Amino acid sequence: MAVTFQIIGYKKSGKTLITTALVRQLSAQQLRVGVLKHDAHASSMDVSGTDTARFSDAGAQAVLLQSANGTFYHQTTPQMPPVSALIAQLPATTDVILLEGFKQADYPKLVLLRPEDCATDFAAYPNIQVFASLTAHPDATLIGAPAICDWFQQHYLTDFNFKETKD
């Protein structure tokens, strides 16, 4: 069973920086990492003018693209599926699942604070484990990417035996 952990915060708080740093650190340990990102904007993986964008624009509910760069899947749904349904689409061999965003989901989470944020701004969100910031902040227990990554390693991976889940 994969360790699932969320990184949340408001725009420009450093979520992608921390998620990327964790992916690098975990991948260097030969762990298989899956990442799900929530985007509050109307973004798309299809590039305007490409065949896949034309298929989506024409009304295709799902488009799958396989290329030398990998396999890409774009699905249009009338409503957003629950996070658990998205997680279920990841390979069963995934060791660690990092969720960037999805503030309302009930997985253990780290909150990244910007200078103008307060810990109380996040009181409505469940299962907060720690507050952190990339720079000094009065409400943050962890300061800087190295401290955040070390904390995750110590609190979420120390007692987990990944060898049992490896092929």
PDB file of C-alpha atoms in Angstrom:
ATOM      1  CA  MET A   1       0.000   0.000   0.000  1.00  0.00           C
ATOM      2  CA  ALA A   2       1.403   3.373  -1.035  1.00  0.00           C
ATOM      3  CA  VAL A   3       2.121   6.220   1.351  1.00  0.00           C
ATOM      4  CA  THR A   4      -0.204   9.066   0.310  1.00  0.00           C
ATOM      5  CA  PHE A   5       0.609  12.631   1.315  1.00  0.00           C
ATOM      6  CA  GLN A   6      -0.635  16.078   0.332  1.00  0.00           C
ATOM      7  CA  ILE A   7       1.195  19.348  -0.161  1.00  0.00           C
ATOM      8  CA  ILE A   8      -1.230  22.270  -0.012  1.00  0.00           C
ATOM      9  CA  GLY A   9      -1.004  26.033   0.057  1.00  0.00           C
ATOM     10  CA  TYR A  10      -2.120  29.046  -1.879  1.00  0.00           C
ATOM     11  CA  LYS A  11      -0.743  30.101  -5.247  1.00  0.00           C
ATOM     12  CA  LYS A  12       3.019  30.784  -5.289  1.00  0.00           C
ATOM     13  CA  SER A  13       3.580  29.199  -1.868  1.00  0.00           C
ATOM     14  CA  GLY A  14       6.103  26.686  -3.235  1.00  0.00           C
ATOM     15  CA  LYS A  15       3.911  23.591  -3.675  1.00  0.00           C
ATOM     16  CA  THR A  16       5.442  22.580  -7.005  1.00  0.00           C
ATOM     17  CA  LEU A  17       8.976  23.264  -5.769  1.00  0.00           C
ATOM     18  CA  ILE A  18       8.463  21.009  -2.734  1.00  0.00           C
ATOM     19  CA  THR A  19       6.621  18.324  -4.695  1.00  0.00           C
ATOM     20  CA  THR A  20       9.439  18.257  -7.258  1.00  0.00           C
ATOM     21  CA  ALA A  21      12.097  18.114  -4.524  1.00  0.00           C
ATOM     22  CA  LEU A  22      10.307  15.186  -2.870  1.00  0.00           C
ATOM     23  CA  VAL A  23       9.961  13.353  -6.192  1.00  0.00           C
ATOM     24  CA  ARG A  24      13.701  13.755  -6.807  1.00  0.00           C
ATOM     25  CA  GLN A  25      14.621  12.613  -3.302  1.00  0.00           C
ATOM     26  CA  LEU A  26      12.295   9.611  -3.327  1.00  0.00           C
ATOM     27  CA  SER A  27      13.181   8.573  -6.879  1.00  0.00           C
ATOM     28  CA  ALA A  28      16.876   8.673  -5.951  1.00  0.00           C
ATOM     29  CA  GLN A  29      16.018   6.056  -3.299  1.00  0.00           C
ATOM     30  CA  GLN A  30      14.544   3.841  -6.033  1.00  0.00           C
ATOM     31  CA  LEU A  31      10.997   4.488  -4.840  1.00  0.00           C
ATOM     32  CA  ARG A  32       8.186   4.645  -7.390  1.00  0.00           C
ATOM     33  CA  VAL A  33       6.438   7.990  -7.023  1.00  0.00           C
ATOM     34  CA  GLY A  34       3.067   9.039  -8.425  1.00  0.00           C
ATOM     35  CA  VAL A  35       1.933  12.664  -8.412  1.00  0.00           C
ATOM     36  CA  LEU A  36      -1.570  14.038  -8.760  1.00  0.00           C
ATOM     37  CA  LYS A  37      -1.933  17.776  -9.232  1.00  0.00           C
ATOM     38  CA  HIS A  38      -5.088  19.788  -8.761  1.00  0.00           C
ATOM     39  CA  ASP A  39      -5.311  22.882 -10.911  1.00  0.00           C
ATOM     40  CA  ALA A  40      -7.973  25.422 -10.007  1.00  0.00           C
ATOM     41  CA  HIS A  41      -7.644  26.969 -13.458  1.00  0.00           C
ATOM     42  CA  ALA A  42      -9.028  25.725 -16.773  1.00  0.00           C
ATOM     43  CA  SER A  43      -5.754  24.227 -17.956  1.00  0.00           C
ATOM     44  CA  SER A  44      -5.381  21.485 -20.506  1.00  0.00           C
ATOM     45  CA  MET A  45      -2.685  19.031 -21.507  1.00  0.00           C
ATOM     46  CA  ASP A  46      -3.609  19.425 -25.177  1.00  0.00           C
ATOM     47  CA  VAL A  47      -1.636  22.028 -27.112  1.00  0.00           C
ATOM     48  CA  SER A  48      -3.743  24.198 -29.391  1.00  0.00           C
ATOM     49  CA  GLY A  49      -3.502  23.156 -33.033  1.00  0.00           C
ATOM     50  CA  THR A  50      -2.350  19.577 -32.346  1.00  0.00           C
ATOM     51  CA  ASP A  51      -4.312  16.505 -33.375  1.00  0.00           C
ATOM     52  CA  THR A  52      -5.163  15.644 -29.769  1.00  0.00           C
ATOM     53  CA  ALA A  53      -6.513  19.149 -29.182  1.00  0.00           C
ATOM     54  CA  ARG A  54      -8.628  18.829 -32.321  1.00  0.00           C
ATOM     55  CA  PHE A  55     -10.049  15.531 -31.051  1.00  0.00           C
ATOM     56  CA  SER A  56     -10.939  17.091 -27.683  1.00  0.00           C
ATOM     57  CA  ASP A  57     -12.342  20.226 -29.318  1.00  0.00           C
ATOM     58  CA  ALA A  58     -14.491  18.033 -31.580  1.00  0.00           C
ATOM     59  CA  GLY A  59     -16.073  16.429 -28.508  1.00  0.00           C
ATOM     60  CA  ALA A  60     -13.974  13.355 -27.663  1.00  0.00           C
ATOM     61  CA  GLN A  61     -14.560  12.523 -24.020  1.00  0.00           C
ATOM     62  CA  ALA A  62     -11.162  10.803 -23.755  1.00  0.00           C
ATOM     63  CA  VAL A  63      -7.974  11.098 -25.785  1.00  0.00           C
ATOM     64  CA  LEU A  64      -4.915   8.922 -25.307  1.00  0.00           C
ATOM     65  CA  LEU A  65      -1.624   9.901 -26.946  1.00  0.00           C
ATOM     66  CA  GLN A  66       1.371   7.618 -27.130  1.00  0.00           C
ATOM     67  CA  SER A  67       4.652   9.090 -28.293  1.00  0.00           C
ATOM     68  CA  ALA A  68       8.374   8.715 -27.750  1.00  0.00           C
ATOM     69  CA  ASN A  69       7.920  11.033 -24.728  1.00  0.00           C
ATOM     70  CA  GLY A  70       5.403   8.774 -22.987  1.00  0.00           C
ATOM     71  CA  THR A  71       1.694   8.085 -22.803  1.00  0.00           C
ATOM     72  CA  PHE A  72      -0.692  10.939 -22.095  1.00  0.00           C
ATOM     73  CA  TYR A  73      -4.347  10.658 -21.167  1.00  0.00           C
ATOM     74  CA  HIS A  74      -6.892  13.452 -21.251  1.00  0.00           C
ATOM     75  CA  GLN A  75     -10.444  12.817 -20.098  1.00  0.00           C
ATOM     76  CA  THR A  76     -13.307  15.282 -20.025  1.00  0.00           C
ATOM     77  CA  THR A  77     -15.786  14.564 -17.245  1.00  0.00           C
ATOM     78  CA  PRO A  78     -19.022  16.347 -16.326  1.00  0.00           C
ATOM     79  CA  GLN A  79     -17.893  16.511 -12.692  1.00  0.00           C
ATOM     80  CA  MET A  80     -14.558  16.060 -10.993  1.00  0.00           C
ATOM     81  CA  PRO A  81     -13.997  12.512  -9.728  1.00  0.00           C
ATOM     82  CA  PRO A  82     -13.018  12.023  -6.089  1.00  0.00           C
ATOM     83  CA  VAL A  83      -9.305  11.964  -5.347  1.00  0.00           C
ATOM     84  CA  SER A  84      -9.561   8.275  -4.445  1.00  0.00           C
ATOM     85  CA  ALA A  85     -10.718   7.503  -8.013  1.00  0.00           C
ATOM     86  CA  LEU A  86      -7.725   9.390  -9.425  1.00  0.00           C
ATOM     87  CA  ILE A  87      -5.362   7.533  -7.091  1.00  0.00           C
ATOM     88  CA  ALA A  88      -6.865   4.237  -8.264  1.00  0.00           C
ATOM     89  CA  GLN A  89      -5.653   5.031 -11.789  1.00  0.00           C
ATOM     90  CA  LEU A  90      -2.009   5.022 -10.693  1.00  0.00           C
ATOM     91  CA  PRO A  91       0.019   1.822 -11.094  1.00  0.00           C
ATOM     92  CA  ALA A  92      -0.415  -0.647  -8.237  1.00  0.00           C
ATOM     93  CA  THR A  93       3.387  -0.683  -7.833  1.00  0.00           C
ATOM     94  CA  THR A  94       3.480   2.981  -6.749  1.00  0.00           C
ATOM     95  CA  ASP A  95       5.289   3.374  -3.400  1.00  0.00           C
ATOM     96  CA  VAL A  96       4.543   7.034  -2.640  1.00  0.00           C
ATOM     97  CA  ILE A  97       1.673   9.192  -3.889  1.00  0.00           C
ATOM     98  CA  LEU A  98       2.071  12.943  -3.595  1.00  0.00           C
ATOM     99  CA  LEU A  99      -1.011  15.092  -4.001  1.00  0.00           C
ATOM    100  CA  GLU A 100      -0.369  18.707  -4.900  1.00  0.00           C
ATOM    101  CA  GLY A 101      -3.473  20.595  -3.896  1.00  0.00           C
ATOM    102  CA  PHE A 102      -6.857  18.919  -3.327  1.00  0.00           C
ATOM    103  CA  LYS A 103      -7.145  20.896  -0.065  1.00  0.00           C
ATOM    104  CA  GLN A 104     -10.464  19.286   0.948  1.00  0.00           C
ATOM    105  CA  ALA A 105      -9.200  15.695   0.632  1.00  0.00           C
ATOM    106  CA  ASP A 106      -8.647  13.883   3.922  1.00  0.00           C
ATOM    107  CA  TYR A 107      -5.079  12.651   3.490  1.00  0.00           C
ATOM    108  CA  PRO A 108      -2.212  13.728   5.757  1.00  0.00           C
ATOM    109  CA  LYS A 109      -1.019  17.090   4.552  1.00  0.00           C
ATOM    110  CA  LEU A 110       1.692  19.692   4.817  1.00  0.00           C
ATOM    111  CA  VAL A 111       0.638  23.328   4.439  1.00  0.00           C
ATOM    112  CA  LEU A 112       3.039  25.714   2.733  1.00  0.00           C
ATOM    113  CA  LEU A 113       2.643  29.286   3.945  1.00  0.00           C
ATOM    114  CA  ARG A 114       3.446  32.426   1.980  1.00  0.00           C
ATOM    115  CA  PRO A 115       4.621  35.473   3.974  1.00  0.00           C
ATOM    116  CA  GLU A 116       1.079  36.912   3.976  1.00  0.00           C
ATOM    117  CA  ASP A 117      -0.617  33.649   5.088  1.00  0.00           C
ATOM    118  CA  CYS A 118      -1.572  32.547   8.593  1.00  0.00           C
ATOM    119  CA  ALA A 119      -2.034  29.009   9.841  1.00  0.00           C
ATOM    120  CA  THR A 120      -5.615  29.925  10.758  1.00  0.00           C
ATOM    121  CA  ASP A 121      -6.329  30.485   7.027  1.00  0.00           C
ATOM    122  CA  PHE A 122      -6.272  26.697   6.701  1.00  0.00           C
ATOM    123  CA  ALA A 123      -8.436  25.786   9.701  1.00  0.00           C
ATOM    124  CA  ALA A 124     -11.193  24.340   7.488  1.00  0.00           C
ATOM    125  CA  TYR A 125      -8.924  21.731   5.881  1.00  0.00           C
ATOM    126  CA  PRO A 126      -8.654  18.261   7.443  1.00  0.00           C
ATOM    127  CA  ASN A 127      -5.637  16.224   8.529  1.00  0.00           C
ATOM    128  CA  ILE A 128      -2.962  18.939   8.634  1.00  0.00           C
ATOM    129  CA  GLN A 129       0.278  17.470   9.969  1.00  0.00           C
ATOM    130  CA  VAL A 130       2.619  20.457   9.823  1.00  0.00           C
ATOM    131  CA  PHE A 131       2.932  24.054   8.643  1.00  0.00           C
ATOM    132  CA  ALA A 132       5.979  24.973   6.592  1.00  0.00           C
ATOM    133  CA  SER A 133       7.373  27.852   4.588  1.00  0.00           C
ATOM    134  CA  LEU A 134      10.206  28.407   2.157  1.00  0.00           C
ATOM    135  CA  THR A 135      11.246  31.458   4.195  1.00  0.00           C
ATOM    136  CA  ALA A 136      11.054  32.370   7.879  1.00  0.00           C
ATOM    137  CA  HIS A 137       7.439  32.488   9.026  1.00  0.00           C
ATOM    138  CA  PRO A 138       6.029  32.746  12.577  1.00  0.00           C
ATOM    139  CA  ASP A 139       3.436  30.002  11.985  1.00  0.00           C
ATOM    140  CA  ALA A 140       5.795  27.528  10.278  1.00  0.00           C
ATOM    141  CA  THR A 141       7.465  24.654  12.094  1.00  0.00           C
ATOM    142  CA  LEU A 142       9.597  23.807   9.047  1.00  0.00           C
ATOM    143  CA  ILE A 143      11.576  26.428   7.115  1.00  0.00           C
ATOM    144  CA  GLY A 144      13.101  25.727   3.693  1.00  0.00           C
ATOM    145  CA  ALA A 145      12.979  22.857   1.225  1.00  0.00           C
ATOM    146  CA  PRO A 146      15.710  20.727   2.892  1.00  0.00           C
ATOM    147  CA  ALA A 147      13.930  20.795   6.270  1.00  0.00           C
ATOM    148  CA  ILE A 148      10.607  19.946   4.636  1.00  0.00           C
ATOM    149  CA  CYS A 149      12.038  17.010   2.673  1.00  0.00           C
ATOM    150  CA  ASP A 150      13.916  15.699   5.724  1.00  0.00           C
ATOM    151  CA  TRP A 151      10.752  15.922   7.827  1.00  0.00           C
ATOM    152  CA  PHE A 152       8.778  13.927   5.250  1.00  0.00           C
ATOM    153  CA  GLN A 153      11.502  11.286   5.098  1.00  0.00           C
ATOM    154  CA  GLN A 154      11.631  10.951   8.896  1.00  0.00           C
ATOM    155  CA  HIS A 155       7.873  10.990   9.519  1.00  0.00           C
ATOM    156  CA  TYR A 156       6.506   9.031   6.588  1.00  0.00           C
ATOM    157  CA  LEU A 157       9.183   6.690   5.289  1.00  0.00           C
ATOM    158  CA  THR A 158      11.251   5.556   8.275  1.00  0.00           C
ATOM    159  CA  ASP A 159       8.933   2.723   9.342  1.00  0.00           C
ATOM    160  CA  PHE A 160       7.570   1.805   5.912  1.00  0.00           C
ATOM    161  CA  ASN A 161       9.099  -1.287   4.321  1.00  0.00           C
ATOM    162  CA  PHE A 162       8.974  -0.652   0.577  1.00  0.00           C
ATOM    163  CA  LYS A 163      10.795  -3.879  -0.246  1.00  0.00           C
ATOM    164  CA  GLU A 164       7.531  -5.761   0.387  1.00  0.00           C
ATOM    165  CA  THR A 165       5.791  -3.793  -2.364  1.00  0.00           C
ATOM    166  CA  LYS A 166       8.565  -4.030  -4.980  1.00  0.00           C
ATOM    167  CA  ASP A 167       8.364  -6.559  -7.822  1.00  0.00           C
TER     168      ASP A 167
END
